[in-house]
Coordinates of C-alpha atoms in Angstrom, one line a residue:
Chain S
M1 CA -24.9 -50.6 -8.9
G2 CA -24.5 -51.8 -12.4
A3 CA -27.2 -52.3 -15.0
P4 CA -28.8 -55.7 -15.0
Y5 CA -27.6 -56.5 -18.5
A6 CA -24.5 -55.6 -20.5
T7 CA -26.2 -54.9 -23.8
P8 CA -29.7 -54.6 -25.4
D9 CA -28.9 -57.9 -27.1
D10 CA -28.4 -59.6 -23.8
L11 CA -31.6 -58.3 -22.4
R12 CA -33.6 -59.2 -25.5
E13 CA -32.2 -62.7 -25.5
A14 CA -33.1 -63.2 -21.8
L15 CA -36.6 -62.2 -22.4
V16 CA -37.1 -64.4 -25.5
E17 CA -35.5 -67.3 -23.7
G18 CA -37.7 -66.7 -20.6
G19 CA -40.8 -66.7 -22.8
T20 CA -41.6 -63.1 -21.9
I21 CA -41.7 -61.9 -25.5
F22 CA -41.6 -63.5 -28.8
Q23 CA -39.4 -62.2 -31.7
T24 CA -40.9 -61.9 -35.2
A25 CA -39.6 -61.6 -38.7
V26 CA -39.4 -57.8 -38.3
D27 CA -37.1 -56.0 -35.9
G28 CA -39.0 -54.2 -33.1
V29 CA -42.3 -56.1 -33.6
Y30 CA -42.8 -58.5 -30.7
H31 CA -45.6 -60.7 -29.6
R32 CA -46.2 -60.5 -25.9
S33 CA -46.7 -63.3 -23.4
W34 CA -49.5 -63.2 -20.8
D35 CA -46.9 -62.4 -18.2
W36 CA -45.9 -59.3 -20.1
E37 CA -49.6 -58.3 -20.5
R38 CA -50.6 -58.9 -16.9
V39 CA -47.6 -56.9 -15.7
L40 CA -48.4 -54.1 -18.1
R41 CA -52.0 -53.9 -17.0
G42 CA -50.7 -53.8 -13.4
V43 CA -48.4 -51.0 -14.3
E44 CA -51.4 -49.2 -15.9
G45 CA -53.5 -49.7 -12.7
H46 CA -50.6 -48.4 -10.6
V47 CA -50.2 -45.3 -12.8
M48 CA -54.0 -44.7 -12.7
A49 CA -53.8 -44.9 -8.9
Q50 CA -51.7 -41.8 -8.9
A51 CA -54.5 -39.6 -10.2
V52 CA -55.0 -36.5 -8.2
V53 CA -57.8 -34.9 -10.1
E54 CA -61.1 -36.7 -9.1
G55 CA -63.5 -37.5 -12.0
A56 CA -61.0 -36.4 -14.8
P57 CA -62.1 -37.9 -18.1
R58 CA -60.3 -41.1 -19.2
R59 CA -60.1 -42.3 -22.8
W60 CA -58.6 -45.5 -24.2
F61 CA -57.6 -44.8 -27.8
P62 CA -57.6 -47.4 -30.6
P63 CA -54.3 -47.8 -32.6
I64 CA -55.6 -45.5 -35.4
M65 CA -56.7 -41.8 -35.4
P66 CA -58.1 -39.3 -37.9
R67 CA -55.6 -38.2 -40.5
E68 CA -56.7 -34.5 -40.4
E69 CA -56.1 -34.4 -36.6
F70 CA -52.7 -36.0 -37.0
L71 CA -51.6 -33.5 -39.5
K72 CA -52.5 -30.7 -37.1
T73 CA -49.9 -32.0 -34.7
D74 CA -47.2 -31.1 -37.2
Y75 CA -45.5 -34.4 -36.6
V76 CA -44.9 -34.8 -40.4
R77 CA -42.9 -31.7 -40.3
S78 CA -40.8 -32.5 -37.2
F79 CA -40.5 -36.4 -37.1
P80 CA -41.4 -37.5 -40.7
D81 CA -39.1 -40.6 -40.3
L82 CA -41.3 -41.9 -37.5
V83 CA -44.7 -41.5 -39.1
G84 CA -47.0 -44.4 -40.1
S85 CA -49.6 -43.4 -42.8
I86 CA -52.3 -46.0 -43.8
D87 CA -53.3 -46.8 -47.3
V88 CA -56.5 -48.6 -48.4
F89 CA -57.9 -50.0 -51.6
T90 CA -61.1 -48.2 -52.9
G91 CA -61.3 -49.6 -56.4
G92 CA -63.5 -52.2 -58.1
D93 CA -63.1 -55.5 -59.9
K94 CA -60.9 -54.0 -62.7
E95 CA -58.6 -52.1 -60.3
H96 CA -58.3 -55.2 -58.2
R97 CA -57.2 -57.2 -61.2
A98 CA -54.6 -54.6 -62.0
L99 CA -53.4 -54.7 -58.4
L100 CA -53.1 -58.5 -58.3
A101 CA -51.1 -58.5 -61.6
V102 CA -48.5 -56.1 -60.1
L103 CA -48.5 -58.2 -56.8
E104 CA -47.9 -61.3 -58.8
D105 CA -45.0 -59.8 -60.7
G106 CA -43.4 -58.7 -57.5
G107 CA -44.1 -55.0 -58.1
D108 CA -45.3 -52.4 -55.7
W109 CA -49.0 -53.2 -55.5
T110 CA -49.4 -50.5 -52.9
A111 CA -49.3 -47.9 -55.7
H112 CA -52.9 -49.0 -56.3
L113 CA -53.9 -47.9 -52.9
T114 CA -55.1 -44.5 -51.7
P115 CA -54.5 -42.7 -48.3
A116 CA -57.1 -43.7 -45.7
E117 CA -58.9 -41.1 -43.5
V118 CA -56.9 -42.6 -40.6
V119 CA -53.1 -43.0 -39.7
L120 CA -51.2 -44.5 -36.8
P121 CA -50.8 -42.1 -33.9
S122 CA -47.2 -41.3 -33.1
S123 CA -47.9 -40.1 -29.6
V124 CA -50.8 -41.1 -27.3
C125 CA -52.1 -37.6 -26.7
H126 CA -52.4 -36.7 -30.4
P127 CA -55.9 -38.1 -30.7
L128 CA -57.0 -36.1 -27.7
Y129 CA -56.7 -32.5 -28.6
G130 CA -59.3 -32.5 -31.5
N131 CA -61.9 -33.8 -29.1
L132 CA -61.6 -31.2 -26.3
P133 CA -63.9 -28.2 -25.8
T134 CA -62.1 -25.2 -27.5
D135 CA -63.1 -22.9 -24.7
V136 CA -60.7 -23.9 -21.9
P137 CA -62.1 -23.2 -18.4
A138 CA -60.3 -21.2 -15.8
D139 CA -59.0 -24.3 -13.9
G140 CA -57.8 -25.8 -17.2
L141 CA -58.7 -29.2 -18.6
D142 CA -57.5 -32.4 -16.9
E143 CA -57.5 -35.4 -19.1
E144 CA -56.1 -39.0 -19.0
C145 CA -55.6 -41.2 -21.9
S146 CA -54.0 -44.5 -22.9
G147 CA -53.2 -46.0 -26.2
W148 CA -50.6 -47.2 -28.8
S149 CA -47.9 -45.2 -30.4
F150 CA -46.2 -46.2 -33.7
R151 CA -42.7 -44.9 -34.4
H152 CA -41.0 -46.4 -37.4
E153 CA -37.5 -47.0 -36.0
P154 CA -36.7 -50.8 -36.5
S155 CA -34.3 -51.9 -34.1
L156 CA -33.2 -55.1 -32.2
D157 CA -33.1 -53.1 -28.9
P158 CA -36.2 -54.4 -26.9
A159 CA -36.6 -50.8 -25.6
R160 CA -37.2 -49.6 -29.1
M161 CA -40.4 -51.4 -30.1
Q162 CA -42.1 -50.1 -33.4
I163 CA -45.5 -49.8 -31.5
F164 CA -46.0 -49.5 -27.8
R165 CA -48.4 -48.3 -25.2
I166 CA -48.3 -45.1 -23.1
Y167 CA -50.6 -43.8 -20.3
E168 CA -50.8 -40.0 -20.2
Y169 CA -52.0 -37.3 -17.8
V170 CA -52.6 -34.2 -19.8
K171 CA -53.2 -30.6 -18.7
V172 CA -54.5 -27.8 -21.0
G173 CA -54.6 -24.3 -19.5
T174 CA -52.3 -21.3 -18.7
P175 CA -48.5 -21.5 -19.0
E176 CA -48.3 -21.6 -15.2
Q177 CA -50.9 -24.4 -14.9
S178 CA -49.1 -26.5 -17.6
L179 CA -45.6 -26.0 -16.0
A180 CA -46.9 -26.9 -12.7
H181 CA -48.5 -30.0 -14.2
R182 CA -45.2 -31.1 -15.8
D183 CA -43.1 -30.5 -12.7
E184 CA -45.5 -31.9 -10.1
W185 CA -46.1 -35.0 -12.1
L186 CA -42.4 -35.5 -12.8
E187 CA -41.9 -35.8 -9.0
R188 CA -45.1 -37.9 -8.6
G189 CA -44.0 -40.2 -11.6
L190 CA -40.6 -40.8 -10.1
A191 CA -42.0 -41.7 -6.8
A192 CA -44.6 -44.1 -8.4
L193 CA -41.9 -45.9 -10.5
Q194 CA -39.6 -46.1 -7.4
Q195 CA -42.4 -47.9 -5.6
L196 CA -42.0 -50.6 -8.3
G197 CA -38.4 -51.1 -7.3
L198 CA -37.0 -49.2 -10.3
P199 CA -33.9 -47.1 -9.6
V200 CA -35.3 -44.2 -11.7
R201 CA -34.0 -40.7 -12.1
S202 CA -34.9 -37.6 -14.2
E203 CA -32.9 -36.1 -17.0
A204 CA -33.5 -33.0 -19.2
A205 CA -34.1 -34.4 -22.7
N206 CA -35.0 -33.5 -26.3
D207 CA -37.2 -35.3 -28.9
P208 CA -35.5 -36.7 -31.9
F209 CA -36.4 -33.9 -34.4
F210 CA -35.6 -34.7 -38.0
G211 CA -32.9 -33.4 -40.2
R212 CA -30.8 -30.2 -40.1
V213 CA -33.5 -27.8 -38.9
G214 CA -34.4 -30.5 -36.4
K215 CA -31.0 -30.4 -34.8
M216 CA -31.7 -26.8 -33.9
L217 CA -35.1 -27.6 -32.6
A218 CA -33.7 -30.3 -30.3
V219 CA -31.0 -28.0 -28.9
N220 CA -33.7 -25.3 -28.3
Q221 CA -36.0 -27.9 -26.6
L222 CA -33.1 -29.0 -24.4
D223 CA -32.0 -25.4 -23.6
S224 CA -35.6 -24.3 -22.7
Q225 CA -35.9 -27.4 -20.4
L226 CA -39.3 -28.3 -22.0
K227 CA -38.9 -32.0 -21.6
Y228 CA -37.7 -34.3 -18.8
E229 CA -37.3 -38.0 -19.1
M230 CA -37.6 -40.6 -16.3
V231 CA -34.7 -42.9 -17.1
V232 CA -33.4 -46.2 -15.6
D233 CA -30.2 -48.2 -16.5
L234 CA -31.3 -51.6 -18.0
T235 CA -28.0 -52.1 -19.9
D236 CA -24.5 -50.7 -19.7
V237 CA -24.9 -49.0 -23.1
K238 CA -27.2 -46.1 -22.3
P239 CA -30.1 -45.1 -20.0
T240 CA -33.7 -46.1 -21.0
A241 CA -36.4 -43.6 -20.8
I242 CA -39.6 -45.2 -19.3
G243 CA -41.6 -42.0 -19.1
S244 CA -41.4 -38.2 -19.9
S245 CA -42.9 -35.0 -18.7
N246 CA -43.4 -32.5 -21.4
Y247 CA -44.3 -28.8 -21.7
H248 CA -45.8 -28.1 -25.2
E249 CA -46.0 -24.4 -24.8
D250 CA -49.0 -23.2 -27.0
H251 CA -48.2 -25.7 -29.8
F252 CA -51.4 -27.9 -29.4
G253 CA -53.5 -24.9 -28.2
E254 CA -52.6 -22.9 -31.4
T255 CA -53.0 -25.7 -33.9
F256 CA -56.2 -27.2 -32.5
G257 CA -57.8 -23.9 -31.6
L258 CA -58.0 -24.3 -27.8
H259 CA -58.3 -20.9 -26.2
L260 CA -58.1 -19.4 -22.8
A261 CA -60.7 -16.9 -21.5
D262 CA -58.6 -13.9 -23.0
G263 CA -58.7 -15.5 -26.4
S264 CA -55.0 -16.5 -26.4
P265 CA -54.0 -20.1 -27.3
A266 CA -54.0 -22.5 -24.4
H267 CA -50.7 -24.1 -23.3
S268 CA -50.4 -27.7 -22.4
A269 CA -48.3 -30.3 -20.8
C270 CA -48.4 -34.1 -20.4
I271 CA -46.6 -36.8 -18.6
G272 CA -46.4 -40.1 -20.4
F273 CA -45.8 -43.4 -18.6
G274 CA -44.3 -45.7 -21.1
L275 CA -46.2 -48.8 -20.2
D276 CA -44.3 -51.2 -22.5
R277 CA -41.0 -49.7 -21.4
I278 CA -41.9 -49.9 -17.7
A279 CA -42.9 -53.5 -18.2
L280 CA -39.5 -54.1 -19.9
A281 CA -37.7 -52.4 -16.9
L282 CA -39.6 -54.5 -14.4
F283 CA -38.6 -57.8 -16.3
A284 CA -35.0 -56.5 -16.6
T285 CA -34.8 -55.6 -13.0
H286 CA -36.8 -58.3 -11.2
G287 CA -36.3 -61.2 -13.7
T288 CA -38.5 -63.2 -16.0
D289 CA -40.2 -65.1 -13.2
V290 CA -43.0 -62.8 -12.1
D291 CA -44.0 -65.0 -9.1
A292 CA -40.6 -64.5 -7.6
W293 CA -40.7 -60.6 -7.7
P294 CA -40.6 -58.8 -4.4
A295 CA -43.9 -59.0 -2.7
E296 CA -44.2 -55.2 -2.4
V297 CA -43.8 -54.8 -6.2
K298 CA -46.4 -57.4 -6.9
A299 CA -48.8 -55.7 -4.4
H300 CA -48.5 -52.4 -6.3
L301 CA -49.1 -54.2 -9.6
A302 CA -52.2 -56.1 -8.1
L303 CA -50.5 -59.4 -9.1
A304 CA -51.6 -62.2 -6.8
Chain J
M1 CA -88.1 -61.0 -26.9
G2 CA -87.3 -58.0 -29.1
A3 CA -83.8 -56.5 -29.6
P4 CA -82.8 -53.9 -27.0
Y5 CA -82.5 -51.2 -29.6
A6 CA -84.4 -50.4 -32.8
T7 CA -81.4 -49.2 -34.9
P8 CA -77.6 -49.1 -34.7
D9 CA -78.0 -45.3 -34.5
D10 CA -80.1 -45.7 -31.3
L11 CA -77.5 -48.0 -29.8
R12 CA -74.6 -45.7 -30.7
E13 CA -76.3 -42.6 -29.3
A14 CA -77.2 -44.5 -26.0
L15 CA -73.5 -45.5 -25.6
V16 CA -72.2 -42.0 -26.4
E17 CA -74.7 -40.4 -24.0
G18 CA -73.9 -42.9 -21.4
G19 CA -70.2 -42.0 -21.7
T20 CA -69.3 -45.6 -22.7
I21 CA -67.7 -44.6 -26.0
F22 CA -66.6 -41.4 -27.6
Q23 CA -67.3 -40.7 -31.2
T24 CA -64.4 -39.0 -33.2
A25 CA -64.3 -37.2 -36.6
V26 CA -64.0 -40.6 -38.4
D27 CA -66.8 -43.1 -38.7
G28 CA -66.0 -46.3 -36.9
V29 CA -63.1 -44.8 -34.8
Y30 CA -64.2 -44.6 -31.2
H31 CA -62.4 -43.7 -28.0
R32 CA -63.3 -46.2 -25.2
S33 CA -64.1 -45.3 -21.6
W34 CA -62.6 -47.1 -18.6
D35 CA -66.0 -49.1 -18.3
W36 CA -65.6 -50.3 -21.8
E37 CA -62.0 -51.3 -21.1
R38 CA -62.6 -53.1 -17.8
V39 CA -65.6 -54.9 -19.2
L40 CA -63.6 -56.0 -22.3
R41 CA -60.7 -57.2 -20.0
G42 CA -63.3 -59.1 -18.0
V43 CA -64.6 -60.7 -21.2
E44 CA -61.1 -61.7 -22.2
G45 CA -60.6 -63.3 -18.8
H46 CA -63.8 -65.1 -19.1
V47 CA -62.9 -66.4 -22.6
M48 CA -59.3 -67.4 -21.3
A49 CA -61.1 -69.4 -18.5
Q50 CA -62.8 -71.6 -21.1
A51 CA -59.3 -73.0 -22.2
V52 CA -59.2 -76.8 -22.3
V53 CA -55.6 -77.5 -23.4
E54 CA -53.4 -76.9 -20.4
G55 CA -50.2 -74.9 -21.1
A56 CA -51.2 -73.9 -24.7
P57 CA -49.0 -71.0 -25.9
R58 CA -50.6 -67.6 -25.6
R59 CA -49.6 -64.6 -27.5
W60 CA -50.7 -60.9 -27.5
F61 CA -50.0 -59.4 -30.8
P62 CA -49.2 -55.7 -31.4
P63 CA -51.5 -53.8 -33.9
I64 CA -48.9 -54.3 -36.7
M65 CA -47.5 -57.4 -38.3
P66 CA -44.9 -58.3 -40.9
R67 CA -46.0 -57.4 -44.5
E68 CA -44.5 -60.6 -46.0
E69 CA -46.5 -62.8 -43.6
F70 CA -49.7 -60.8 -44.3
L71 CA -49.3 -61.3 -48.0
K72 CA -49.0 -65.1 -47.4
T73 CA -52.6 -65.0 -46.0
D74 CA -53.9 -64.0 -49.5
Y75 CA -56.1 -61.4 -47.8
V76 CA -55.2 -58.9 -50.5
R77 CA -56.7 -61.2 -53.1
S78 CA -59.9 -62.0 -51.2
F79 CA -60.6 -58.8 -49.2
P80 CA -58.7 -56.0 -50.7
D81 CA -61.2 -53.4 -49.6
L82 CA -60.6 -54.2 -46.0
V83 CA -56.7 -54.1 -46.0
G84 CA -54.6 -51.5 -44.2
S85 CA -51.1 -51.0 -45.6
I86 CA -48.6 -48.8 -43.8
D87 CA -46.3 -46.3 -45.5
V88 CA -43.3 -44.6 -44.1
F89 CA -40.8 -41.8 -45.0
T90 CA -37.3 -43.0 -45.7
G91 CA -35.8 -39.9 -47.3
G92 CA -33.4 -37.2 -46.2
D93 CA -33.6 -33.4 -45.8
K94 CA -34.1 -32.7 -49.5
E95 CA -36.9 -35.4 -49.9
H96 CA -38.5 -34.0 -46.8
R97 CA -38.6 -30.5 -48.1
A98 CA -40.3 -31.8 -51.2
L99 CA -42.9 -33.6 -49.1
L100 CA -43.6 -30.6 -47.1
A101 CA -44.0 -28.5 -50.2
V102 CA -46.8 -31.0 -51.4
L103 CA -48.4 -31.0 -48.0
E104 CA -48.6 -27.2 -47.8
D105 CA -50.2 -27.0 -51.3
G106 CA -52.8 -29.5 -50.2
G107 CA -51.5 -32.3 -52.5
D108 CA -50.9 -35.9 -51.8
W109 CA -47.8 -35.8 -49.6
T110 CA -48.1 -39.6 -49.1
A111 CA -46.8 -40.1 -52.6
H112 CA -43.4 -39.3 -51.0
L113 CA -43.8 -42.3 -48.6
T114 CA -42.7 -46.0 -49.2
P115 CA -44.3 -49.2 -48.1
A116 CA -43.1 -50.2 -44.6
E117 CA -42.2 -53.7 -43.7
V118 CA -45.3 -53.9 -41.6
V119 CA -49.1 -53.6 -42.2
L120 CA -52.2 -53.8 -40.0
P121 CA -53.5 -57.3 -39.4
S122 CA -56.9 -57.9 -40.8
S123 CA -57.5 -61.0 -38.6
V124 CA -56.0 -61.8 -35.3
C125 CA -54.6 -65.2 -36.2
H126 CA -52.7 -63.9 -39.3
P127 CA -49.6 -63.0 -37.3
L128 CA -49.5 -66.5 -35.8
Y129 CA -49.0 -68.9 -38.7
G130 CA -45.5 -67.6 -39.7
N131 CA -44.3 -68.2 -36.1
L132 CA -45.2 -71.9 -35.8
P133 CA -43.1 -74.9 -36.1
T134 CA -43.5 -76.2 -39.6
D135 CA -43.5 -79.8 -38.6
V136 CA -46.9 -80.2 -37.0
P137 CA -46.9 -82.9 -34.3
A138 CA -49.5 -85.8 -34.3
D139 CA -51.7 -84.1 -31.7
G140 CA -51.7 -80.9 -33.7
L141 CA -50.8 -77.4 -32.4
D142 CA -53.0 -75.6 -29.9
E143 CA -52.5 -71.9 -29.7
E144 CA -54.2 -68.9 -28.2
C145 CA -53.8 -65.4 -29.4
S146 CA -55.3 -61.9 -28.7
G147 CA -54.9 -58.8 -30.7
W148 CA -56.2 -56.0 -33.0
S149 CA -57.9 -56.4 -36.4
F150 CA -58.2 -53.5 -38.9
R151 CA -60.9 -53.7 -41.5
H152 CA -61.6 -50.6 -43.5
E153 CA -65.3 -50.4 -43.6
P154 CA -66.2 -46.9 -42.2
S155 CA -69.7 -47.0 -40.7
L156 CA -71.7 -45.4 -37.9
D157 CA -72.9 -48.8 -36.8
P158 CA -71.1 -49.2 -33.5
A159 CA -70.8 -52.9 -34.2
R160 CA -68.6 -52.0 -37.2
M161 CA -65.5 -50.5 -35.7
Q162 CA -62.6 -50.0 -38.0
I163 CA -60.2 -51.6 -35.5
F164 CA -61.2 -53.9 -32.8
R165 CA -59.8 -56.8 -30.6
I166 CA -60.4 -60.6 -31.0
Y167 CA -59.3 -63.5 -28.7
E168 CA -58.7 -66.7 -30.7
Y169 CA -58.2 -70.4 -30.0
V170 CA -56.4 -71.9 -33.0
K171 CA -55.8 -75.5 -33.9
V172 CA -53.4 -76.7 -36.6
G173 CA -53.5 -80.4 -37.5
T174 CA -55.4 -82.9 -39.5
P175 CA -58.7 -82.1 -41.0
E176 CA -60.5 -84.2 -38.4
Q177 CA -58.7 -82.3 -35.5
S178 CA -59.5 -79.0 -37.2
L179 CA -63.2 -79.8 -37.7
A180 CA -63.6 -81.1 -34.1
H181 CA -61.9 -77.9 -32.9
R182 CA -64.3 -75.7 -34.8
D183 CA -67.4 -77.7 -33.7
E184 CA -66.5 -78.2 -30.1
W185 CA -65.5 -74.6 -29.7
L186 CA -68.7 -73.4 -31.2
E187 CA -70.7 -75.2 -28.5
R188 CA -68.2 -74.0 -25.8
G189 CA -68.3 -70.5 -27.1
L190 CA -72.1 -70.3 -27.1
A191 CA -72.3 -71.6 -23.6
A192 CA -69.6 -69.1 -22.4
L193 CA -71.5 -66.2 -23.9
Q194 CA -74.8 -67.4 -22.5
Q195 CA -73.2 -67.3 -19.0
L196 CA -72.8 -63.5 -19.7
G197 CA -76.6 -63.1 -20.2
L198 CA -76.3 -62.8 -23.9
P199 CA -79.1 -64.7 -25.9
V200 CA -76.6 -66.0 -28.5
R201 CA -77.3 -68.5 -31.2
S202 CA -75.2 -69.9 -34.0
E203 CA -75.7 -69.4 -37.7
A204 CA -73.8 -70.7 -40.8
A205 CA -72.0 -67.7 -42.4
N206 CA -69.7 -66.5 -45.0
D207 CA -66.9 -63.9 -45.1
P208 CA -67.3 -60.7 -47.2
F209 CA -65.2 -61.9 -50.2
F210 CA -64.6 -59.0 -52.7
G211 CA -66.0 -58.6 -56.1
R212 CA -67.4 -60.9 -58.7
V213 CA -65.2 -63.9 -58.0
G214 CA -65.7 -63.2 -54.3
K215 CA -69.4 -63.8 -54.6
M216 CA -68.8 -67.3 -55.7
L217 CA -66.2 -67.9 -52.9
A218 CA -68.8 -66.7 -50.4
V219 CA -71.4 -69.0 -51.8
N220 CA -69.0 -71.9 -51.7
Q221 CA -68.0 -71.1 -48.0
L222 CA -71.5 -71.1 -47.0
D223 CA -72.4 -74.3 -48.9
S224 CA -69.4 -76.1 -47.4
Q225 CA -70.4 -74.9 -44.0
L226 CA -66.8 -73.7 -43.2
K227 CA -67.8 -70.8 -40.9
Y228 CA -70.4 -70.4 -38.1
E229 CA -71.0 -67.2 -36.4
M230 CA -72.3 -66.6 -32.8
V231 CA -74.9 -63.9 -33.2
V232 CA -77.1 -61.9 -30.9
D233 CA -80.0 -59.3 -31.7
L234 CA -78.8 -55.9 -30.5
T235 CA -81.0 -54.0 -32.9
D236 CA -84.1 -54.8 -34.9
V237 CA -82.1 -54.2 -38.2
K238 CA -80.0 -57.4 -38.3
P239 CA -78.2 -59.8 -36.0
T240 CA -74.7 -58.9 -34.8
A241 CA -71.9 -61.5 -34.9
I242 CA -69.9 -61.5 -31.7
G243 CA -67.7 -64.4 -32.5
S244 CA -67.1 -67.0 -35.3
S245 CA -65.8 -70.5 -35.6
N246 CA -63.9 -71.2 -38.8
Y247 CA -62.5 -74.2 -40.6
H248 CA -59.7 -73.0 -43.0
E249 CA -59.1 -76.3 -44.7
D250 CA -55.4 -76.3 -45.8
H251 CA -55.3 -72.6 -46.7
F252 CA -52.8 -71.5 -44.0
G253 CA -50.9 -74.9 -43.9
E254 CA -50.3 -74.6 -47.6
T255 CA -49.2 -71.0 -47.7
F256 CA -47.2 -71.0 -44.5
G257 CA -45.5 -74.4 -45.2
L258 CA -47.1 -76.2 -42.1
H259 CA -46.8 -80.0 -42.7
L260 CA -48.4 -83.1 -41.2
A261 CA -46.1 -86.1 -40.6
D262 CA -47.0 -87.5 -44.1
G263 CA -45.8 -84.3 -45.7
S264 CA -49.3 -83.0 -46.6
P265 CA -50.3 -79.4 -45.7
A266 CA -51.8 -79.1 -42.3
H267 CA -55.4 -78.0 -41.9
S268 CA -56.5 -75.4 -39.4
A269 CA -59.5 -74.0 -37.5
C270 CA -60.0 -71.1 -35.2
I271 CA -62.7 -69.7 -33.0
G272 CA -62.6 -66.0 -32.6
F273 CA -64.3 -64.2 -29.7
G274 CA -64.9 -60.6 -30.8
L275 CA -63.9 -58.8 -27.5
D276 CA -65.1 -55.3 -28.6
R277 CA -68.3 -56.8 -30.1
I278 CA -69.0 -58.8 -26.9
A279 CA -68.4 -55.7 -24.8
L280 CA -70.8 -53.9 -27.1
A281 CA -73.5 -56.6 -26.7
L282 CA -73.1 -56.5 -22.9
F283 CA -73.7 -52.8 -22.8
A284 CA -76.6 -53.1 -25.2
T285 CA -78.1 -55.9 -23.2
H286 CA -77.4 -54.9 -19.6
G287 CA -77.2 -51.1 -19.9
T288 CA -74.5 -48.5 -19.6
D289 CA -74.3 -48.6 -15.8
V290 CA -72.0 -51.5 -15.2
D291 CA -72.5 -51.5 -11.5
A292 CA -76.2 -52.3 -12.1
W293 CA -75.4 -55.4 -14.2
P294 CA -76.7 -58.8 -12.9
A295 CA -74.4 -60.1 -10.2
E296 CA -73.8 -63.3 -12.0
V297 CA -72.5 -61.6 -15.1
K298 CA -70.3 -59.3 -13.1
A299 CA -68.9 -62.4 -11.4
H300 CA -68.0 -64.0 -14.6
L301 CA -66.3 -60.7 -15.7
A302 CA -64.4 -60.5 -12.3
L303 CA -66.0 -57.0 -11.9
A304 CA -66.2 -56.1 -8.3

């Protein structure tokens, strides 16, 4: 079976013509229609319905997070090109006049700003780790979180939005608990997405580490099979990842001081369901008229 | 009738203890619980149910917007202290090494970043005006939009979050159409909020214009009765605005080139329903156990 669209341009144009998304002056920044939003919320509900740990804490993160916690994730080292840092103005009248003079001359008025105590999160679980108990219990920690990720990679491919939502199931515990979480959730995630009529499959994957050193890190990640993506063919150009299941080893345990009972750093794993990407896949697969989608798909999304 | 809490601290502590919101390392940045989220979505649905113009376009904005459009709003002139500008890294391996060296020395690594083509919106209707037809029809334009606002004013008052959601009904047209929109929606808004059991009232208000010049602008705005807030008493300290109805005169028409048939700049008005603030008011008023809220309130929020 071929992909529903030949190219990302074809897909984007169909969505814009169908009134599903609105393009803006900046590539990768879209306004969403109510259809998009209600489908996305339906996807979130369907993802939440897959939960297996009763009573696990659930957090919805705002689109900003503490700078200090973000720096602990080491994202600036591995993915500097994707980071979004926030600047604010802290001066008085005099400094404001100076700023406005530069702005009126067409200069860089942002040189008059200073770094805020917040940044944009690059991944949805980043704001979580700094808020967990540092003594990890024997069964590990099970957490759910939902929020926005900013990644600065302007593109006209509708699958590459600059800011998008992810729902994550996170496990912090032993290496065995973390690996089991990643693998069991990969199977569970594929099944949940197949229920939505998406012909999804898993692929070993790597993150887009930056620069020359990053190339080696990416190869290492792929060789060690730390990351699997859930992919679907929306265009003939390349598969689109609509989720991923990741084993972080002790990366977050080490940097956020999360310890197992023996004092060693906890390991962790997460599965991320790309809510905007899954919505995109649903519109690409089932068309822009939501009412005409298969009844079974609408039932899973709680769409009347 | 007294306010439900004596101080903002009391209110925040009750919400944190009740598991309704989670505090983070930064003042004004909260993780939300599922209860908060489902109440907020219920509020949004209730607000959407008040619509009077059938088929008006609806847009959900992402938490970022084009920088050029933001600059047109003149927010940097009037409220520089609230603005959030986004910086990104555009260098190569060499520039990255330099950035990391500064970061490791505890210096300002953000000096190695450059302004992105996007910023954080300060008000929800800001991303709208640059995407409207510039020839405004005789009946005016009716638009609905929902999204995130960033305002940098770190505080422990739970009513003063750094980033929060608003649903807006916007009118662009003649002065008469705009004023009628502001006034009719103020009445409609008060009635809709009263249905949720909130003892809300309207008050003439002004925006927090910056600096010495700003003081005069604020007085002028108040004198001209351009802005009304919908306020409720959540603490004994001061009333909390949970929405506002605003007449912009020709501010956005002028700067975004929106014209009436006679070529003059269009006027505009908006009513904003502060979704996070209304959720806060509901939890403050009805308690942290959503299931125990009055049946009529739950019915309006479509909460089972």
